[in-house]
Amino acid sequence: MSATTADSWSSSAAEPKAPIGRRDNRDKPQKWGNPFTYFIALLVIGVCIAPVLYIVLGGFRTNSQISTSPAALPHPWVMSNYISVLKSVTFWGEFANSVIVALVSTIGTVVLGLMVSFVLARYDFKLKGALYSLFAAGLMFPLVIAITPLYIVVKDLGLVDNLFGVIIPQIAFGLPTTVIILVPFLRAIPNEIEEAAAIDGTSRLGFFVRMVIPLSLPGVVTVGILSFIGSWNNYVLPLYILNSQANFTLPLGVQAFSSQYSVDTARVLAFTSLAMLPALIFFAIFEKKIVGGLTGAVKG
């Protein structure tokens, strides 16, 4: 065998062989989907984003600009509308009420929903299926349908014009969604973990706190975000329950402000954009958490 042949054999033996049937995906050109699908997607995105952009940009304009060119960009940009709203004591009072209602409603919904879901997912008892079906049926009855009898109950409890008159019903109507999402997460926890914890002397409460809550954290974060956003944007229930402006949440504050400054359109748009901005930021930050939590619930 010649030296050239030996060198070629040694070099071929030293080089790793590429797997048969495996191709480098980086070299493959990306295939675009159906253009009609992209057109529909862009159309839906435009319909959703256009009103929000109009409200936000409208706050940077004057009333004369809005009257002359309703769809034009601000020229020049005016900051006085947003500054006047941010200096308003009324705005910050309504903002504080919305924060209190949203946080307490979210905590109550998550804590109670997690405890109920733990029992339904991990233990067998009579009427378990009926109880789960009851929570599932709660998804078919939105708050708007039950607003009249709900107002009577809140009135009998003496909670009219009280923030707890809004918080307690929101917790009750948020439990069905919370239970439906969390039960698959808790059901997917292996029984071996609970048995090992019991052998180590961990009580049921200790297992719930130390193991169940960390393992179901994606679902807990998801229901918490949904509860917070739903509470922040709730309009119908505060409209029926809250009477004095000192207890108004931001959705009611927008209505009161637009009635008071009906001729000052630019200022109303600035107030509206500031009122919805926290929920938009909150949703944008935790969007992946919501999708991941709902995906886990479907797989469970």
Short mmCIF file of C-alpha atoms in Angstrom, two decimals:
data_model
loop_
_atom_site.label_atom_id
_atom_site.label_comp_id
_atom_site.label_asym_id
_atom_site.label_seq_id
_atom_site.Cartn_x
_atom_site.Cartn_y
_atom_site.Cartn_z
CA MET A 1 0.00 0.00 0.00
CA SER A 2 1.37 3.37 -0.98
CA ALA A 3 1.89 6.27 1.41
CA THR A 4 -0.85 8.29 -0.29
CA THR A 5 -3.37 5.51 0.14
CA ALA A 6 -2.38 5.04 3.78
CA ASP A 7 -2.74 8.75 4.45
CA SER A 8 -6.20 8.79 2.87
CA TRP A 9 -7.26 5.80 4.97
CA SER A 10 -6.00 7.41 8.17
CA SER A 11 -7.64 10.74 7.42
CA SER A 12 -10.97 9.09 6.61
CA ALA A 13 -10.80 7.08 9.83
CA ALA A 14 -10.01 10.18 11.89
CA GLU A 15 -12.89 12.22 10.50
CA PRO A 16 -16.27 11.54 12.20
CA LYS A 17 -18.90 10.23 9.89
CA ALA A 18 -22.08 12.27 9.53
CA PRO A 19 -25.23 10.41 10.57
CA ILE A 20 -27.07 8.86 7.69
CA GLY A 21 -30.42 10.44 6.95
CA ARG A 22 -29.78 13.53 9.11
CA ARG A 23 -29.62 16.91 7.45
CA ASP A 24 -28.58 20.26 8.71
CA ASN A 25 -31.78 22.24 9.17
CA ARG A 26 -29.82 25.46 9.09
CA ASP A 27 -29.03 24.93 5.41
CA LYS A 28 -32.70 24.38 4.53
CA PRO A 29 -34.58 27.45 3.37
CA GLN A 30 -37.46 28.44 5.60
CA LYS A 31 -40.82 27.73 4.02
CA TRP A 32 -43.45 30.40 4.37
CA GLY A 33 -47.02 29.42 5.01
CA ASN A 34 -50.13 30.35 3.11
CA PRO A 35 -50.14 34.13 2.39
CA PHE A 36 -53.88 34.23 3.07
CA THR A 37 -53.23 32.98 6.62
CA TYR A 38 -50.72 35.76 7.23
CA PHE A 39 -53.15 38.29 5.83
CA ILE A 40 -55.91 37.16 8.20
CA ALA A 41 -53.48 37.18 11.14
CA LEU A 42 -52.30 40.71 10.34
CA LEU A 43 -55.91 41.82 9.93
CA VAL A 44 -56.85 40.45 13.35
CA ILE A 45 -53.77 42.04 14.94
CA GLY A 46 -54.59 45.36 13.33
CA VAL A 47 -58.19 45.26 14.56
CA CYS A 48 -56.99 44.56 18.10
CA ILE A 49 -54.12 47.05 18.22
CA ALA A 50 -55.57 49.96 16.24
CA PRO A 51 -58.06 51.14 18.92
CA VAL A 52 -55.38 50.97 21.62
CA LEU A 53 -52.91 52.96 19.52
CA TYR A 54 -55.57 55.52 18.69
CA ILE A 55 -56.36 56.05 22.38
CA VAL A 56 -52.72 56.29 23.42
CA LEU A 57 -51.70 58.62 20.57
CA GLY A 58 -54.86 60.67 20.99
CA GLY A 59 -53.70 61.65 24.46
CA PHE A 60 -50.68 63.34 22.89
CA ARG A 61 -52.85 65.56 20.69
CA THR A 62 -55.01 68.61 21.17
CA ASN A 63 -58.75 68.78 20.59
CA SER A 64 -58.23 70.87 17.48
CA GLN A 65 -55.89 68.23 16.03
CA ILE A 66 -58.44 65.48 16.70
CA SER A 67 -61.22 67.54 15.10
CA THR A 68 -59.15 68.48 12.05
CA SER A 69 -57.45 65.12 11.37
CA PRO A 70 -58.88 62.31 13.53
CA ALA A 71 -56.53 59.64 12.12
CA ALA A 72 -53.33 61.68 11.92
CA LEU A 73 -50.31 61.44 14.17
CA PRO A 74 -49.73 64.09 16.86
CA HIS A 75 -48.07 67.20 15.42
CA PRO A 76 -46.79 68.61 17.63
CA TRP A 77 -46.76 66.13 20.47
CA VAL A 78 -48.55 67.47 23.55
CA MET A 79 -47.66 66.18 27.02
CA SER A 80 -50.01 68.38 29.04
CA ASN A 81 -52.92 65.94 28.87
CA TYR A 82 -51.00 63.10 30.51
CA ILE A 83 -49.34 65.43 33.00
CA SER A 84 -52.68 66.86 34.15
CA VAL A 85 -54.09 63.37 34.65
CA LEU A 86 -51.02 62.20 36.59
CA LYS A 87 -51.31 65.24 38.85
CA SER A 88 -54.94 64.43 39.61
CA VAL A 89 -55.67 63.13 43.12
CA THR A 90 -58.83 61.46 41.80
CA PHE A 91 -56.85 59.33 39.35
CA TRP A 92 -54.47 58.03 42.00
CA GLY A 93 -57.33 57.32 44.41
CA GLU A 94 -59.11 55.24 41.79
CA PHE A 95 -55.81 53.60 40.90
CA ALA A 96 -55.31 52.60 44.55
CA ASN A 97 -58.85 51.18 44.72
CA SER A 98 -58.22 49.10 41.60
CA VAL A 99 -54.94 47.79 43.01
CA ILE A 100 -56.60 46.80 46.30
CA VAL A 101 -59.53 45.09 44.59
CA ALA A 102 -57.33 43.28 42.06
CA LEU A 103 -54.72 42.07 44.57
CA VAL A 104 -57.18 40.88 47.23
CA SER A 105 -59.38 39.21 44.61
CA THR A 106 -56.38 37.48 43.06
CA ILE A 107 -55.01 36.24 46.38
CA GLY A 108 -58.42 34.98 47.48
CA THR A 109 -59.11 33.26 44.16
CA VAL A 110 -55.71 31.56 44.01
CA VAL A 111 -55.62 30.42 47.66
CA LEU A 112 -59.18 29.07 47.77
CA GLY A 113 -58.95 27.62 44.26
CA LEU A 114 -55.69 25.85 45.06
CA MET A 115 -57.13 24.26 48.21
CA VAL A 116 -60.29 23.12 46.44
CA SER A 117 -58.32 21.80 43.46
CA PHE A 118 -55.99 19.86 45.79
CA VAL A 119 -58.91 18.03 47.38
CA LEU A 120 -60.61 17.30 44.05
CA ALA A 121 -57.40 16.09 42.42
CA ARG A 122 -55.81 14.01 45.18
CA TYR A 123 -58.64 12.47 47.24
CA ASP A 124 -61.70 10.33 46.58
CA PHE A 125 -64.96 11.03 48.37
CA LYS A 126 -68.67 10.96 47.75
CA LEU A 127 -70.08 13.52 45.33
CA LYS A 128 -66.59 14.34 44.10
CA GLY A 129 -67.71 14.22 40.48
CA ALA A 130 -70.78 16.30 41.23
CA LEU A 131 -68.67 18.97 42.95
CA TYR A 132 -66.25 19.14 40.04
CA SER A 133 -69.18 19.35 37.61
CA LEU A 134 -70.58 22.19 39.67
CA PHE A 135 -67.39 24.21 39.21
CA ALA A 136 -67.33 23.32 35.52
CA ALA A 137 -70.93 24.51 35.19
CA GLY A 138 -69.89 27.81 36.76
CA LEU A 139 -68.01 28.62 33.56
CA MET A 140 -71.34 28.82 31.72
CA PHE A 141 -72.76 31.53 34.00
CA PRO A 142 -70.88 34.81 33.62
CA LEU A 143 -71.14 37.58 36.13
CA VAL A 144 -73.41 39.69 33.93
CA ILE A 145 -76.21 37.12 34.03
CA ALA A 146 -76.31 36.99 37.83
CA ILE A 147 -75.77 40.69 38.46
CA THR A 148 -79.32 41.43 39.72
CA PRO A 149 -79.60 38.65 42.33
CA LEU A 150 -75.96 39.24 43.22
CA TYR A 151 -76.69 42.88 43.96
CA ILE A 152 -79.55 41.83 46.27
CA VAL A 153 -77.23 39.49 48.17
CA VAL A 154 -74.54 42.15 48.49
CA LYS A 155 -77.14 44.65 49.67
CA ASP A 156 -78.42 42.23 52.33
CA LEU A 157 -74.84 41.79 53.54
CA GLY A 158 -74.44 45.54 53.87
CA LEU A 159 -71.56 45.70 51.40
CA VAL A 160 -73.01 48.20 48.93
CA ASP A 161 -70.52 51.01 48.22
CA ASN A 162 -67.80 48.89 49.80
CA LEU A 163 -64.78 47.42 48.05
CA PHE A 164 -65.46 44.03 49.64
CA GLY A 165 -68.81 44.03 47.88
CA VAL A 166 -66.78 43.78 44.67
CA ILE A 167 -63.98 41.56 45.96
CA ILE A 168 -66.08 38.70 47.36
CA PRO A 169 -68.20 38.13 44.20
CA GLN A 170 -65.08 38.33 42.02
CA ILE A 171 -63.47 35.59 44.09
CA ALA A 172 -66.59 33.45 43.82
CA PHE A 173 -66.89 33.85 40.05
CA GLY A 174 -63.14 33.35 39.58
CA LEU A 175 -63.08 29.96 41.30
CA PRO A 176 -64.51 27.87 38.40
CA THR A 177 -61.75 28.90 36.00
CA THR A 178 -59.12 28.45 38.72
CA VAL A 179 -60.30 24.95 39.62
CA ILE A 180 -60.56 23.78 36.01
CA ILE A 181 -56.97 24.92 35.31
CA LEU A 182 -55.34 23.72 38.55
CA VAL A 183 -56.91 20.25 38.92
CA PRO A 184 -54.89 18.75 36.01
CA PHE A 185 -51.66 20.16 37.49
CA LEU A 186 -52.31 18.67 40.91
CA ARG A 187 -53.53 15.39 39.47
CA ALA A 188 -50.28 15.00 37.51
CA ILE A 189 -48.16 14.98 40.69
CA PRO A 190 -47.00 11.35 41.18
CA ASN A 191 -48.46 9.49 44.15
CA GLU A 192 -44.96 8.23 44.98
CA ILE A 193 -43.97 11.74 46.05
CA GLU A 194 -46.87 11.93 48.48
CA GLU A 195 -46.12 8.43 49.82
CA ALA A 196 -42.45 9.30 50.34
CA ALA A 197 -43.44 12.49 52.13
CA ALA A 198 -45.81 10.53 54.39
CA ILE A 199 -43.04 8.04 55.23
CA ASP A 200 -40.80 10.98 56.22
CA GLY A 201 -43.49 12.11 58.62
CA THR A 202 -44.82 15.02 56.56
CA SER A 203 -48.43 15.86 57.23
CA ARG A 204 -50.97 16.54 54.51
CA LEU A 205 -50.69 20.25 55.14
CA GLY A 206 -46.89 20.03 54.99
CA PHE A 207 -47.07 18.10 51.72
CA PHE A 208 -49.45 20.72 50.35
CA VAL A 209 -47.18 23.63 51.29
CA ARG A 210 -43.77 22.07 50.56
CA MET A 211 -44.51 19.97 47.49
CA VAL A 212 -47.85 20.77 45.89
CA ILE A 213 -47.49 24.53 45.64
CA PRO A 214 -43.96 24.49 44.08
CA LEU A 215 -44.86 21.73 41.62
CA SER A 216 -48.05 23.49 40.49
CA LEU A 217 -46.46 26.93 40.30
CA PRO A 218 -47.00 27.37 36.51
CA GLY A 219 -50.72 26.84 36.94
CA VAL A 220 -50.85 29.08 40.01
CA VAL A 221 -49.11 31.89 38.12
CA THR A 222 -51.52 31.47 35.20
CA VAL A 223 -54.71 31.68 37.26
CA GLY A 224 -53.24 34.56 39.25
CA ILE A 225 -52.56 36.58 36.12
CA LEU A 226 -55.99 35.86 34.66
CA SER A 227 -57.67 36.79 37.94
CA PHE A 228 -55.72 40.04 38.26
CA ILE A 229 -56.43 41.20 34.71
CA GLY A 230 -60.10 40.22 34.93
CA SER A 231 -60.48 42.08 38.22
CA TRP A 232 -58.67 45.16 36.94
CA ASN A 233 -60.90 45.41 33.87
CA ASN A 234 -64.17 44.55 35.61
CA TYR A 235 -66.75 47.24 35.00
CA VAL A 236 -70.27 45.85 35.50
CA LEU A 237 -69.93 44.71 39.11
CA PRO A 238 -68.35 47.96 40.43
CA LEU A 239 -70.99 49.89 38.48
CA TYR A 240 -73.75 48.19 40.49
CA ILE A 241 -72.01 48.04 43.87
CA LEU A 242 -69.99 51.28 44.18
CA ASN A 243 -71.82 54.59 44.46
CA SER A 244 -69.38 57.21 45.80
CA GLN A 245 -66.49 58.37 43.65
CA ALA A 246 -64.08 57.88 46.55
CA ASN A 247 -64.58 54.09 46.13
CA PHE A 248 -64.53 54.04 42.32
CA THR A 249 -62.12 51.74 40.51
CA LEU A 250 -60.44 52.89 37.31
CA PRO A 251 -63.09 51.54 34.87
CA LEU A 252 -65.72 53.56 36.71
CA GLY A 253 -63.30 56.48 36.92
CA VAL A 254 -62.98 56.51 33.14
CA GLN A 255 -66.74 56.77 32.79
CA ALA A 256 -66.99 59.56 35.38
CA PHE A 257 -64.04 61.44 33.88
CA SER A 258 -65.42 61.21 30.32
CA SER A 259 -68.77 62.56 31.54
CA GLN A 260 -67.13 65.42 33.41
CA TYR A 261 -64.77 66.39 30.57
CA SER A 262 -66.88 65.36 27.61
CA VAL A 263 -65.71 68.32 25.50
CA ASP A 264 -62.03 67.68 26.25
CA THR A 265 -61.58 64.58 24.11
CA ALA A 266 -57.78 64.55 24.21
CA ARG A 267 -57.73 64.61 28.00
CA VAL A 268 -60.29 61.81 28.17
CA LEU A 269 -58.13 59.70 25.86
CA ALA A 270 -55.11 60.34 28.07
CA PHE A 271 -57.03 59.25 31.18
CA THR A 272 -58.30 56.13 29.40
CA SER A 273 -54.86 55.11 28.18
CA LEU A 274 -53.35 55.51 31.65
CA ALA A 275 -56.20 53.49 33.15
CA MET A 276 -55.67 50.51 30.83
CA LEU A 277 -51.86 50.72 30.73
CA PRO A 278 -51.15 48.65 33.91
CA ALA A 279 -53.24 45.72 32.66
CA LEU A 280 -51.57 45.83 29.24
CA ILE A 281 -48.08 45.89 30.76
CA PHE A 282 -48.97 43.11 33.18
CA PHE A 283 -50.34 40.94 30.39
CA ALA A 284 -47.39 41.62 28.08
CA ILE A 285 -44.85 40.66 30.75
CA PHE A 286 -46.56 37.41 31.76
CA GLU A 287 -47.95 36.37 28.37
CA LYS A 288 -45.63 33.35 28.09
CA LYS A 289 -46.56 32.27 31.61
CA ILE A 290 -50.23 32.27 30.67
CA VAL A 291 -49.66 30.21 27.52
CA GLY A 292 -47.37 27.77 29.36
CA GLY A 293 -49.83 27.33 32.21
CA LEU A 294 -52.78 26.71 29.92
CA THR A 295 -50.73 24.26 27.85
CA GLY A 296 -49.82 22.34 31.00
CA ALA A 297 -53.44 22.25 32.06
CA VAL A 298 -54.51 20.81 28.67
CA LYS A 299 -51.76 18.16 28.77
CA GLY A 300 -52.67 17.22 32.34
#
